C-alpha cells in the first residue's frame, strides 16, 4: 500500500485525516505508482472518502528510463454505486498543484509552470487548468 497525502482547499477538519489508502491498488495500476516512488497527491471534492465522488490524483516520479527528469501522471477518478473508477489520464503539467475547485462537469486546479526566462529548476508562473470531467479535455482557465 502507498501512503496518500490528502490535499484539500480550506478543509482543516478532522475529516481531512480520513484513510484514502484503499485507492492505492487503483493508482498503482492507472498512474504507474511503484514502491519507492513518492506518495501521490490526492485532491477530492470532499475530505471524507465515503462522501466524495470525484478526485484528481497527481503522481510525480523519477524518469524510469534514467536521467534527471521528473515525470507526472495525473488521473481523474469518480465514485459511483460500484466504487471508485479511473476515468483517464489528463494532460495537466507543472509543479506544486493547489487550489482545486470541483464543480459540476469540471475540475479547476493551479500548478506552477516555467516562465520564458526561468531556469529549468525554478518555474515561477502560476497556471490555472480547467478539466472537463466528461471528455477529459484540458484547457487553461482564466
PDB file of C-alpha atoms in Angstrom, residues 3-142:
ATOM      1  CA  UNK A   3       0.544   6.410   1.573  1.00  0.00           C
ATOM      2  CA  UNK A   4      -1.571   9.288   0.321  1.00  0.00           C
ATOM      3  CA  UNK A   5      -1.099  12.955   1.011  1.00  0.00           C
ATOM      4  CA  UNK A   6      -4.597  14.417   1.175  1.00  0.00           C
ATOM      5  CA  UNK A   7      -4.559  17.982  -0.082  1.00  0.00           C
ATOM      6  CA  UNK A   8      -7.847  19.830   0.103  1.00  0.00           C
ATOM      7  CA  UNK A   9      -8.570  23.544  -0.117  1.00  0.00           C
ATOM      8  CA  UNK A  10      -9.825  25.210   3.060  1.00  0.00           C
ATOM      9  CA  UNK A  11     -10.567  21.971   4.864  1.00  0.00           C
ATOM     10  CA  UNK A  12      -8.701  21.732   8.144  1.00  0.00           C
ATOM     11  CA  UNK A  13     -11.180  19.440   9.855  1.00  0.00           C
ATOM     12  CA  UNK A  14     -10.606  16.009  11.370  1.00  0.00           C
ATOM     13  CA  UNK A  15     -12.293  14.541   8.278  1.00  0.00           C
ATOM     14  CA  UNK A  16      -9.226  15.566   6.248  1.00  0.00           C
ATOM     15  CA  UNK A  17      -7.360  12.766   8.045  1.00  0.00           C
ATOM     16  CA  UNK A  18      -9.656  10.068   6.601  1.00  0.00           C
ATOM     17  CA  UNK A  19      -7.941   6.971   5.210  1.00  0.00           C
ATOM     18  CA  UNK A  20      -7.850   7.008   1.414  1.00  0.00           C
ATOM     19  CA  UNK A  21      -5.338   4.138   1.122  1.00  0.00           C
ATOM     20  CA  UNK A  22      -7.992   1.896  -0.471  1.00  0.00           C
ATOM     21  CA  UNK A  23      -7.203   3.790  -3.697  1.00  0.00           C
ATOM     22  CA  UNK A  24      -3.613   2.508  -3.648  1.00  0.00           C
ATOM     23  CA  UNK A  25      -4.164  -0.571  -5.874  1.00  0.00           C
ATOM     24  CA  UNK A  26      -6.123   1.522  -8.384  1.00  0.00           C
ATOM     25  CA  UNK A  27      -3.458   4.236  -8.581  1.00  0.00           C
ATOM     26  CA  UNK A  28      -0.668   1.654  -8.844  1.00  0.00           C
ATOM     27  CA  UNK A  29      -2.414   0.282 -11.942  1.00  0.00           C
ATOM     28  CA  UNK A  30      -3.514   3.520 -13.552  1.00  0.00           C
ATOM     29  CA  UNK A  31      -0.831   6.069 -12.600  1.00  0.00           C
ATOM     30  CA  UNK A  32       2.187   3.712 -12.542  1.00  0.00           C
ATOM     31  CA  UNK A  33       2.801   4.202  -8.801  1.00  0.00           C
ATOM     32  CA  UNK A  34       5.631   1.870  -7.776  1.00  0.00           C
ATOM     33  CA  UNK A  35       7.344   1.029  -4.478  1.00  0.00           C
ATOM     34  CA  UNK A  36       9.905   3.730  -3.695  1.00  0.00           C
ATOM     35  CA  UNK A  37       8.015   6.466  -5.552  1.00  0.00           C
ATOM     36  CA  UNK A  38       6.809   9.487  -3.637  1.00  0.00           C
ATOM     37  CA  UNK A  39       3.258   9.447  -2.367  1.00  0.00           C
ATOM     38  CA  UNK A  40       0.593  10.552  -4.857  1.00  0.00           C
ATOM     39  CA  UNK A  41      -1.153  13.835  -4.091  1.00  0.00           C
ATOM     40  CA  UNK A  42      -4.907  13.472  -3.784  1.00  0.00           C
ATOM     41  CA  UNK A  43      -7.429  16.263  -4.337  1.00  0.00           C
ATOM     42  CA  UNK A  44     -11.078  15.353  -3.762  1.00  0.00           C
ATOM     43  CA  UNK A  45     -14.386  17.180  -3.727  1.00  0.00           C
ATOM     44  CA  UNK A  46     -14.918  16.170  -0.085  1.00  0.00           C
ATOM     45  CA  UNK A  47     -12.472  15.136   2.654  1.00  0.00           C
ATOM     46  CA  UNK A  48     -14.498  12.058   3.610  1.00  0.00           C
ATOM     47  CA  UNK A  49     -13.953   9.202   1.107  1.00  0.00           C
ATOM     48  CA  UNK A  50     -17.478   7.955   1.874  1.00  0.00           C
ATOM     49  CA  UNK A  51     -18.943  11.259   0.703  1.00  0.00           C
ATOM     50  CA  UNK A  52     -16.500  12.288  -2.050  1.00  0.00           C
ATOM     51  CA  UNK A  53     -17.396  11.278  -5.579  1.00  0.00           C
ATOM     52  CA  UNK A  54     -14.687  12.984  -7.635  1.00  0.00           C
ATOM     53  CA  UNK A  55     -10.926  13.146  -7.233  1.00  0.00           C
ATOM     54  CA  UNK A  56      -7.841  14.231  -9.094  1.00  0.00           C
ATOM     55  CA  UNK A  57      -4.569  12.496  -8.222  1.00  0.00           C
ATOM     56  CA  UNK A  58      -1.082  13.760  -9.122  1.00  0.00           C
ATOM     57  CA  UNK A  59       1.814  11.294  -9.201  1.00  0.00           C
ATOM     58  CA  UNK A  60       5.327  12.719  -9.646  1.00  0.00           C
ATOM     59  CA  UNK A  61       8.104  10.184 -10.194  1.00  0.00           C
ATOM     60  CA  UNK A  62      11.669   9.953 -11.461  1.00  0.00           C
ATOM     61  CA  UNK A  63      12.141   9.118 -15.128  1.00  0.00           C
ATOM     62  CA  UNK A  64      12.004   5.315 -15.430  1.00  0.00           C
ATOM     63  CA  UNK A  65      14.475   5.395 -18.349  1.00  0.00           C
ATOM     64  CA  UNK A  66      17.196   7.227 -16.397  1.00  0.00           C
ATOM     65  CA  UNK A  67      18.273  10.831 -16.443  1.00  0.00           C
ATOM     66  CA  UNK A  68      17.178  13.584 -14.108  1.00  0.00           C
ATOM     67  CA  UNK A  69      13.684  14.379 -15.358  1.00  0.00           C
ATOM     68  CA  UNK A  70      10.676  14.290 -13.083  1.00  0.00           C
ATOM     69  CA  UNK A  71       7.651  12.746 -14.750  1.00  0.00           C
ATOM     70  CA  UNK A  72       3.986  13.382 -13.952  1.00  0.00           C
ATOM     71  CA  UNK A  73       0.822  11.334 -14.336  1.00  0.00           C
ATOM     72  CA  UNK A  74      -2.471  12.982 -13.404  1.00  0.00           C
ATOM     73  CA  UNK A  75      -5.581  10.852 -13.173  1.00  0.00           C
ATOM     74  CA  UNK A  76      -9.240  11.707 -12.817  1.00  0.00           C
ATOM     75  CA  UNK A  77     -11.341   9.330 -10.698  1.00  0.00           C
ATOM     76  CA  UNK A  78     -15.063   9.117  -9.902  1.00  0.00           C
ATOM     77  CA  UNK A  79     -17.062   7.097  -7.418  1.00  0.00           C
ATOM     78  CA  UNK A  80     -20.345   5.523  -8.400  1.00  0.00           C
ATOM     79  CA  UNK A  81     -22.523   2.773  -6.910  1.00  0.00           C
ATOM     80  CA  UNK A  82     -19.841   0.174  -7.667  1.00  0.00           C
ATOM     81  CA  UNK A  83     -16.967   2.156  -6.120  1.00  0.00           C
ATOM     82  CA  UNK A  84     -14.113   4.290  -7.380  1.00  0.00           C
ATOM     83  CA  UNK A  85     -13.135   4.043 -11.020  1.00  0.00           C
ATOM     84  CA  UNK A  86     -10.439   5.576 -13.167  1.00  0.00           C
ATOM     85  CA  UNK A  87     -11.792   7.900 -15.868  1.00  0.00           C
ATOM     86  CA  UNK A  88      -8.426   8.535 -17.515  1.00  0.00           C
ATOM     87  CA  UNK A  89      -5.191  10.470 -17.585  1.00  0.00           C
ATOM     88  CA  UNK A  90      -5.484  14.217 -18.019  1.00  0.00           C
ATOM     89  CA  UNK A  91      -2.758  16.365 -19.599  1.00  0.00           C
ATOM     90  CA  UNK A  92      -2.084  18.777 -16.747  1.00  0.00           C
ATOM     91  CA  UNK A  93       1.501  19.926 -16.240  1.00  0.00           C
ATOM     92  CA  UNK A  94       3.541  21.818 -13.691  1.00  0.00           C
ATOM     93  CA  UNK A  95       4.632  21.657 -10.093  1.00  0.00           C
ATOM     94  CA  UNK A  96       3.002  22.421  -6.762  1.00  0.00           C
ATOM     95  CA  UNK A  97      -0.635  21.556  -7.566  1.00  0.00           C
ATOM     96  CA  UNK A  98      -3.036  23.586  -5.419  1.00  0.00           C
ATOM     97  CA  UNK A  99      -6.366  25.376  -5.094  1.00  0.00           C
ATOM     98  CA  UNK A 100      -8.682  22.718  -6.534  1.00  0.00           C
ATOM     99  CA  UNK A 101     -12.242  23.664  -7.376  1.00  0.00           C
ATOM    100  CA  UNK A 102     -14.701  20.880  -8.166  1.00  0.00           C
ATOM    101  CA  UNK A 103     -17.891  21.967  -9.943  1.00  0.00           C
ATOM    102  CA  UNK A 104     -20.441  20.013 -11.968  1.00  0.00           C
ATOM    103  CA  UNK A 105     -18.603  18.729 -15.054  1.00  0.00           C
ATOM    104  CA  UNK A 106     -15.287  20.459 -14.316  1.00  0.00           C
ATOM    105  CA  UNK A 107     -12.255  20.491 -12.049  1.00  0.00           C
ATOM    106  CA  UNK A 108     -10.003  23.561 -11.917  1.00  0.00           C
ATOM    107  CA  UNK A 109      -6.533  23.416 -10.386  1.00  0.00           C
ATOM    108  CA  UNK A 110      -3.437  25.624 -10.307  1.00  0.00           C
ATOM    109  CA  UNK A 111       0.148  24.476 -10.908  1.00  0.00           C
ATOM    110  CA  UNK A 112       3.399  26.391 -11.355  1.00  0.00           C
ATOM    111  CA  UNK A 113       4.873  26.369 -14.876  1.00  0.00           C
ATOM    112  CA  UNK A 114       8.186  27.653 -16.227  1.00  0.00           C
ATOM    113  CA  UNK A 115       8.202  31.243 -17.418  1.00  0.00           C
ATOM    114  CA  UNK A 116      10.094  32.331 -20.550  1.00  0.00           C
ATOM    115  CA  UNK A 117      13.217  33.307 -18.583  1.00  0.00           C
ATOM    116  CA  UNK A 118      13.031  30.724 -15.786  1.00  0.00           C
ATOM    117  CA  UNK A 119      15.868  28.252 -15.361  1.00  0.00           C
ATOM    118  CA  UNK A 120      14.696  24.639 -15.695  1.00  0.00           C
ATOM    119  CA  UNK A 121      14.856  24.150 -11.956  1.00  0.00           C
ATOM    120  CA  UNK A 122      12.704  27.032 -10.937  1.00  0.00           C
ATOM    121  CA  UNK A 123       9.299  27.564 -12.528  1.00  0.00           C
ATOM    122  CA  UNK A 124       7.524  30.734 -11.438  1.00  0.00           C
ATOM    123  CA  UNK A 125       4.291  31.169 -13.402  1.00  0.00           C
ATOM    124  CA  UNK A 126       1.006  30.140 -11.727  1.00  0.00           C
ATOM    125  CA  UNK A 127      -1.179  28.431 -14.327  1.00  0.00           C
ATOM    126  CA  UNK A 128      -4.845  27.563 -13.857  1.00  0.00           C
ATOM    127  CA  UNK A 129      -6.110  24.427 -15.617  1.00  0.00           C
ATOM    128  CA  UNK A 130      -9.740  23.542 -16.392  1.00  0.00           C
ATOM    129  CA  UNK A 131     -10.506  19.830 -16.794  1.00  0.00           C
ATOM    130  CA  UNK A 132     -13.775  18.732 -18.391  1.00  0.00           C
ATOM    131  CA  UNK A 133     -14.785  15.659 -16.375  1.00  0.00           C
ATOM    132  CA  UNK A 134     -16.898  14.262 -19.215  1.00  0.00           C
ATOM    133  CA  UNK A 135     -14.398  14.496 -22.104  1.00  0.00           C
ATOM    134  CA  UNK A 136     -11.124  14.782 -20.104  1.00  0.00           C
ATOM    135  CA  UNK A 137     -10.237  17.779 -22.283  1.00  0.00           C
ATOM    136  CA  UNK A 138      -7.933  20.251 -20.554  1.00  0.00           C
ATOM    137  CA  UNK A 139      -7.510  23.936 -21.228  1.00  0.00           C
ATOM    138  CA  UNK A 140      -6.058  26.911 -19.478  1.00  0.00           C
ATOM    139  CA  UNK A 141      -8.512  28.683 -17.262  1.00  0.00           C
ATOM    140  CA  UNK A 142      -8.609  32.495 -16.941  1.00  0.00           C
TER     141      UNK A 142
END
